[in-house]
Short mmCIF file of C-alpha atoms in Angstrom, two decimals:
data_model
loop_
_atom_site.label_atom_id
_atom_site.label_comp_id
_atom_site.label_asym_id
_atom_site.label_seq_id
_atom_site.Cartn_x
_atom_site.Cartn_y
_atom_site.Cartn_z
CA UNK A 1 81.80 115.36 133.29
CA UNK A 2 82.47 112.67 130.69
CA UNK A 3 80.62 109.35 131.04
CA UNK A 4 82.28 106.48 132.82
CA UNK A 5 80.29 103.70 131.18
CA UNK A 6 81.40 101.52 128.28
CA UNK A 7 79.78 99.67 125.37
CA UNK A 8 80.52 96.01 124.63
CA UNK A 9 79.62 94.44 121.26
CA UNK A 10 79.67 90.60 121.10
CA UNK A 11 80.38 90.48 117.35
CA UNK A 12 79.34 87.46 115.29
CA UNK A 13 76.35 85.95 117.12
CA UNK A 14 77.23 82.38 116.11
CA UNK A 15 80.77 82.74 117.45
CA UNK A 16 82.24 82.94 120.93
CA UNK A 17 81.48 86.65 121.45
CA UNK A 18 78.20 86.01 123.32
CA UNK A 19 79.93 83.34 125.42
CA UNK A 20 82.70 85.78 126.35
CA UNK A 21 80.17 88.37 127.50
CA UNK A 22 78.32 85.85 129.67
CA UNK A 23 81.46 84.42 131.26
CA UNK A 24 82.81 87.91 131.83
CA UNK A 25 79.65 88.80 133.75
CA UNK A 26 80.71 86.43 136.51
CA UNK A 27 83.10 89.12 137.76
CA UNK A 28 82.31 92.71 138.62
CA UNK A 29 83.69 95.59 136.54
CA UNK A 30 84.90 98.98 137.80
CA UNK A 31 82.52 100.82 135.46
CA UNK A 32 79.05 100.15 134.04
CA UNK A 33 79.45 97.91 130.98
CA UNK A 34 76.60 97.77 128.47
CA UNK A 35 76.37 94.73 126.17
CA UNK A 36 74.72 95.79 122.90
CA UNK A 37 73.15 92.61 121.60
CA UNK A 38 70.07 90.41 121.66
CA UNK A 39 68.83 89.44 125.13
CA UNK A 40 67.27 86.33 123.59
CA UNK A 41 70.63 85.34 122.14
CA UNK A 42 72.37 85.75 125.51
CA UNK A 43 69.59 83.89 127.31
CA UNK A 44 69.77 80.94 124.91
CA UNK A 45 73.58 80.81 125.01
CA UNK A 46 73.58 80.96 128.81
CA UNK A 47 71.30 77.91 128.87
CA UNK A 48 73.61 76.12 126.46
CA UNK A 49 76.63 76.97 128.61
CA UNK A 50 74.87 76.08 131.83
CA UNK A 51 75.55 79.48 133.43
CA UNK A 52 73.21 81.81 135.26
CA UNK A 53 73.45 85.50 134.40
CA UNK A 54 70.98 88.22 135.37
CA UNK A 55 70.42 90.13 132.10
CA UNK A 56 69.37 93.63 133.15
CA UNK A 57 67.70 95.69 130.38
CA UNK A 58 68.94 99.24 129.77
CA UNK A 59 68.34 101.77 127.00
CA UNK A 60 69.16 105.35 126.02
CA UNK A 61 67.92 107.73 128.69
CA UNK A 62 68.03 104.93 131.27
CA UNK A 63 71.77 104.37 131.56
CA UNK A 64 73.02 102.94 134.86
CA UNK A 65 75.39 104.96 137.02
CA UNK A 66 76.83 102.00 138.93
CA UNK A 67 78.53 98.81 137.66
CA UNK A 68 76.39 95.69 137.50
CA UNK A 69 77.03 93.30 140.40
CA UNK A 70 78.93 90.09 139.71
CA UNK A 71 76.65 87.62 137.95
CA UNK A 72 74.76 90.38 136.15
CA UNK A 73 75.08 92.06 132.76
CA UNK A 74 73.49 95.23 131.45
CA UNK A 75 71.99 94.63 127.98
CA UNK A 76 70.78 97.14 125.40
CA UNK A 77 68.52 94.77 123.50
CA UNK A 78 69.21 94.68 119.76
CA UNK A 79 66.93 92.25 117.86
CA UNK A 80 68.36 89.49 115.71
CA UNK A 81 67.22 89.11 112.11
CA UNK A 82 67.01 85.33 112.44
CA UNK A 83 67.56 82.80 115.26
CA UNK A 84 71.17 81.76 115.92
CA UNK A 85 72.68 78.30 116.12
CA UNK A 86 76.05 78.36 117.87
CA UNK A 87 78.82 77.63 115.38
CA UNK A 88 76.66 78.09 112.26
CA UNK A 89 77.04 81.33 110.30
CA UNK A 90 73.95 82.94 108.81
CA UNK A 91 74.32 85.95 106.53
CA UNK A 92 70.82 87.09 107.53
CA UNK A 93 72.32 88.41 110.78
CA UNK A 94 74.98 90.56 109.10
CA UNK A 95 72.84 93.69 109.47
CA UNK A 96 72.36 92.89 113.17
CA UNK A 97 76.12 92.79 113.70
CA UNK A 98 76.59 96.17 112.03
CA UNK A 99 73.68 97.65 113.99
CA UNK A 100 75.39 96.74 117.28
CA UNK A 101 78.57 98.47 116.10
CA UNK A 102 76.62 101.50 114.93
CA UNK A 103 74.82 101.84 118.27
CA UNK A 104 78.09 101.57 120.18
CA UNK A 105 79.98 103.99 117.92
CA UNK A 106 77.23 106.60 117.89
CA UNK A 107 76.83 106.21 121.63
CA UNK A 108 80.50 107.09 122.04
CA UNK A 109 80.15 110.08 119.71
CA UNK A 110 77.04 111.27 121.56
CA UNK A 111 78.74 111.04 124.94
CA UNK A 112 76.76 108.09 126.29
CA UNK A 113 79.86 105.88 126.45
CA UNK A 114 83.49 106.58 127.33
CA UNK A 115 84.62 103.88 124.91
CA UNK A 116 83.66 100.68 123.12
CA UNK A 117 85.07 97.16 123.32
CA UNK A 118 84.41 94.73 120.48
CA UNK A 119 84.37 90.95 120.27
CA UNK A 120 85.23 89.38 116.87
CA UNK A 121 83.08 89.64 113.76
CA UNK A 122 83.18 87.37 110.72
CA UNK A 123 84.12 89.51 107.70
CA UNK A 124 83.26 86.80 105.18
CA UNK A 125 79.64 86.28 106.15
CA UNK A 126 79.00 90.04 106.24
CA UNK A 127 80.34 90.37 102.70
CA UNK A 128 78.30 87.34 101.60
CA UNK A 129 75.19 89.22 102.72
CA UNK A 130 75.93 91.87 100.10
CA UNK A 131 77.39 94.44 102.51
CA UNK A 132 80.94 95.55 101.72
CA UNK A 133 82.91 95.18 104.94
CA UNK A 134 86.68 94.99 105.43
CA UNK A 135 86.82 95.14 109.23
CA UNK A 136 85.95 96.97 112.44
CA UNK A 137 88.71 99.51 111.85
CA UNK A 138 87.46 100.67 108.48
CA UNK A 139 83.80 100.54 109.51
CA UNK A 140 84.35 102.76 112.55
CA UNK A 141 86.44 105.17 110.50
CA UNK A 142 83.47 105.62 108.15
CA UNK A 143 81.01 105.88 111.02
CA UNK A 144 83.01 108.61 112.74
CA UNK A 145 83.94 110.38 109.48
CA UNK A 146 87.63 109.82 110.21
CA UNK A 147 89.92 110.11 107.19
CA UNK A 148 92.79 108.03 108.56
CA UNK A 149 92.93 105.49 111.37
CA UNK A 150 95.70 103.24 112.60
CA UNK A 151 95.48 99.63 113.73
CA UNK A 152 97.62 98.83 116.76
CA UNK A 153 97.89 95.61 118.73
CA UNK A 154 99.40 95.55 122.19
CA UNK A 155 100.42 93.06 124.81
CA UNK A 156 102.59 93.31 127.87
CA UNK A 157 105.90 94.87 126.82
CA UNK A 158 105.05 95.41 123.14
CA UNK A 159 102.84 97.66 121.01
CA UNK A 160 102.77 97.25 117.22
CA UNK A 161 101.03 99.72 114.88
CA UNK A 162 100.59 99.23 111.14
CA UNK A 163 101.09 101.56 108.18
CA UNK A 164 98.89 99.29 106.02
CA UNK A 165 96.32 96.79 107.26
CA UNK A 166 94.16 94.43 105.20
CA UNK A 167 95.83 94.61 101.80
CA UNK A 168 97.09 91.87 99.48
CA UNK A 169 100.87 91.74 99.78
CA UNK A 170 101.41 92.74 96.14
CA UNK A 171 99.67 96.09 96.85
CA UNK A 172 101.57 96.99 100.01
CA UNK A 173 104.60 98.75 98.49
CA UNK A 174 102.42 101.04 96.36
CA UNK A 175 100.34 101.95 99.42
CA UNK A 176 103.35 103.15 101.41
CA UNK A 177 103.57 106.75 100.30
CA UNK A 178 105.21 109.67 102.13
CA UNK A 179 101.76 111.10 102.83
CA UNK A 180 100.38 107.89 104.30
CA UNK A 181 103.48 107.19 106.37
CA UNK A 182 103.42 110.72 107.77
CA UNK A 183 99.72 110.55 108.66
CA UNK A 184 100.06 107.19 110.38
CA UNK A 185 103.15 108.26 112.32
CA UNK A 186 101.45 111.45 113.49
CA UNK A 187 98.39 109.52 114.66
CA UNK A 188 100.49 106.94 116.49
CA UNK A 189 102.63 109.59 118.16
CA UNK A 190 99.62 111.73 119.06
CA UNK A 191 97.53 108.91 120.55
CA UNK A 192 100.45 107.52 122.54
CA UNK A 193 100.56 110.93 124.17
CA UNK A 194 96.82 111.67 124.45
CA UNK A 195 95.31 108.25 125.10
CA UNK A 196 98.20 106.43 126.78
CA UNK A 197 99.75 109.33 128.69
CA UNK A 198 103.28 108.89 127.29
CA UNK A 199 104.82 112.37 127.25
CA UNK A 200 107.64 111.68 124.78
CA UNK A 201 106.94 108.47 122.83
CA UNK A 202 109.87 106.59 121.37
CA UNK A 203 108.87 104.74 118.21
CA UNK A 204 110.85 102.12 116.28
CA UNK A 205 110.07 102.00 112.56
CA UNK A 206 110.49 98.89 110.41
CA UNK A 207 111.87 99.02 106.91
CA UNK A 208 109.73 97.51 104.18
CA UNK A 209 112.33 95.30 102.52
CA UNK A 210 114.63 92.60 103.91
CA UNK A 211 117.51 94.21 105.80
CA UNK A 212 115.70 97.55 105.41
CA UNK A 213 116.66 97.58 101.74
CA UNK A 214 120.38 96.84 102.19
CA UNK A 215 121.35 100.35 101.09
CA UNK A 216 119.20 100.14 97.97
CA UNK A 217 120.32 96.67 96.86
CA UNK A 218 117.08 95.07 98.07
CA UNK A 219 114.66 97.90 97.33
CA UNK A 220 114.51 101.69 97.36
CA UNK A 221 111.45 102.39 99.52
CA UNK A 222 113.62 103.03 102.58
CA UNK A 223 115.80 105.54 100.73
CA UNK A 224 113.08 107.23 98.69
CA UNK A 225 110.13 107.24 101.12
CA UNK A 226 110.67 106.02 104.67
CA UNK A 227 113.88 107.72 105.76
CA UNK A 228 113.05 111.17 104.28
CA UNK A 229 109.63 111.10 105.95
CA UNK A 230 111.07 110.09 109.32
CA UNK A 231 113.77 112.74 109.09
CA UNK A 232 111.17 115.42 108.43
CA UNK A 233 109.16 114.35 111.47
CA UNK A 234 112.26 114.13 113.63
CA UNK A 235 112.75 117.78 112.81
CA UNK A 236 109.49 118.43 114.68
CA UNK A 237 110.81 116.70 117.79
CA UNK A 238 109.47 113.17 117.34
CA UNK A 239 111.70 110.36 118.63
CA UNK A 240 111.70 107.98 115.66
CA UNK A 241 114.31 105.24 115.19
CA UNK A 242 114.71 103.59 111.83
CA UNK A 243 114.01 102.33 109.31
CA UNK A 244 115.34 99.19 110.97
CA UNK A 245 115.40 95.61 109.61
CA UNK A 246 112.29 93.87 110.93
CA UNK A 247 114.16 90.62 111.55
CA UNK A 248 116.39 92.27 114.18
CA UNK A 249 114.15 95.07 115.46
CA UNK A 250 112.00 92.65 117.47
CA UNK A 251 114.76 91.82 119.96
CA UNK A 252 115.22 92.94 123.57
CA UNK A 253 118.11 95.22 122.57
CA UNK A 254 115.66 97.49 120.79
CA UNK A 255 112.29 96.77 122.39
CA UNK A 256 113.26 97.52 125.99
CA UNK A 257 113.79 101.17 125.05
CA UNK A 258 110.69 101.85 122.92
CA UNK A 259 107.02 102.64 123.42
CA UNK A 260 105.76 101.26 120.11
CA UNK A 261 106.87 99.64 116.85
CA UNK A 262 105.56 100.89 113.52
CA UNK A 263 105.43 98.02 111.00
CA UNK A 264 104.85 98.55 107.30
CA UNK A 265 102.28 95.77 106.82
CA UNK A 266 100.04 93.35 108.68
CA UNK A 267 102.14 90.18 108.64
CA UNK A 268 105.39 92.01 109.30
CA UNK A 269 104.52 93.03 112.84
CA UNK A 270 101.56 91.05 114.09
CA UNK A 271 102.99 87.51 114.02
CA UNK A 272 105.65 88.61 116.50
CA UNK A 273 103.15 90.28 118.77
CA UNK A 274 100.74 87.35 118.69
CA UNK A 275 103.53 84.90 119.41
CA UNK A 276 104.47 86.98 122.43
CA UNK A 277 101.00 87.62 123.79
CA UNK A 278 98.25 85.65 122.06
CA UNK A 279 95.26 85.38 124.37
CA UNK A 280 96.48 88.37 126.36
CA UNK A 281 96.65 91.02 123.64
CA UNK A 282 94.38 93.84 122.60
CA UNK A 283 93.56 95.52 119.28
CA UNK A 284 93.33 99.32 119.53
CA UNK A 285 92.06 101.62 116.78
CA UNK A 286 94.06 104.86 116.89
CA UNK A 287 93.06 108.12 115.26
CA UNK A 288 89.35 107.84 116.04
CA UNK A 289 87.60 110.54 118.06
CA UNK A 290 86.43 107.68 120.30
CA UNK A 291 88.14 104.90 122.25
CA UNK A 292 87.85 101.47 120.68
CA UNK A 293 89.60 98.27 121.77
CA UNK A 294 89.05 94.68 120.71
CA UNK A 295 90.15 91.11 121.31
CA UNK A 296 93.10 89.74 119.34
CA UNK A 297 91.38 86.55 118.12
CA UNK A 298 88.66 85.43 115.75
CA UNK A 299 85.13 84.11 116.10
CA UNK A 300 86.21 80.53 116.98
CA UNK A 301 82.97 79.05 115.64
CA UNK A 302 84.00 75.55 116.65
CA UNK A 303 84.13 76.59 120.32
CA UNK A 304 80.89 78.55 120.47
CA UNK A 305 78.57 77.17 123.12
CA UNK A 306 81.22 74.76 124.44
CA UNK A 307 82.41 76.74 127.45
CA UNK A 308 85.99 75.87 126.49
CA UNK A 309 87.16 79.44 125.97
CA UNK A 310 89.43 81.93 127.68
CA UNK A 311 88.24 85.45 128.46
CA UNK A 312 91.83 86.71 128.83
CA UNK A 313 91.99 88.81 125.67
CA UNK A 314 88.58 90.40 126.32
CA UNK A 315 89.63 91.25 129.86
CA UNK A 316 92.79 92.93 128.53
CA UNK A 317 90.68 94.83 125.98
CA UNK A 318 88.42 96.05 128.78
CA UNK A 319 91.30 97.08 131.01
CA UNK A 320 93.00 98.92 128.15
CA UNK A 321 89.82 100.84 127.31
CA UNK A 322 89.41 101.78 130.98
CA UNK A 323 93.01 102.99 131.20
CA UNK A 324 92.74 105.01 127.99
CA UNK A 325 89.52 106.63 129.18
CA UNK A 326 91.06 107.49 132.55
CA UNK A 327 93.94 109.18 130.75
CA UNK A 328 91.49 111.35 128.79
CA UNK A 329 89.07 112.15 131.65
#
C-alpha cells in the first residue's frame, strides 16, 4: 500500500515559509505531514510569533502513521548552516534550502511520502551562493531525472499550464518548437487524467502572437508550429481547442467548458490566474514521477515573523496534493 504521509518544505528560512508551517499546525490534517526543516528555526520563529506548537521529532524508519494533533507538527530536523534572522537573507543557508528539497524529493521517490508541498524559496540568494538554481520545477526535474516537466497553476475554476517557464521574453518564440509543444501537451493531458482523474480533458491552447497571429499578419508561429502540432495530437483523440487569441480565451464563454488552459509563456497565462485567485491558488509540477504542489506567492521577507500572513495558498496546496494522491492510490 502506498504511503499516506506528505512532506512539507518551508523554503527560504528568512521568509514566511516557517511562519506558514507553524500557523498551519494550529489545525489538524487528514494525513501525517512532515515538515523538513530546522527544529531550532521553528522554535525561534514560534517564540517571535508568540505561538505554541509542539514540535515532534521524526526521522526515516520512525515515520508516524497518524496525523499530528492540532497544535503539533512533525519535524524531520535538518540543520541550518548559520542562524536565521527573519527578513534577512543569508546565502550561507542556500545549501540548507536545497537539502530540504532533496530530502523531500528522494523521500517521495523512495516511497516514504505520497507527495511534497513546498513553501517559497528565494532564487536570487541561492544563485548568489554560487549554486545555479532557476526554480523548484527545474531542480525537482533534475533530482528525479525527468527530461520534461510542466508548470501549472490552479485556482477555483481555472488551471493554467505553461509551454515555457522562466525565460527572457526575447527567447520565448525560439523555445516553442513542435517537439516541445507536443511533449508539454502530452504531459498536461496525461496528468489531468492520471493525477486529477479527468477522463477526457478538454484543453484550450493560446496562440503566441496577438490575435493568434492574425492569419500570419502578426507572426507565423501559429501556422507553422502550433496548429500542425495540435492537429496531429487531435488525431490521437485529444480534445484540444486553438490556437486561440489569449486576450479573448480567458473569458467565461471559453473557460466554463475547459479543464485547463495551455499558455505559451509565463506572463501570458499567470497574470490572469493570479488576478482570479491570488492567495488561493496552487502551483503544480506536472510530468514528475512524484506529486509536488506549492504556494503561489513569494518569500514575503518583509512579513516574516510578523504574524500578518495568510495560510490560504498553503492550505490549497496541501488539499491539492491530498486530492492528487487519492486519485493515484
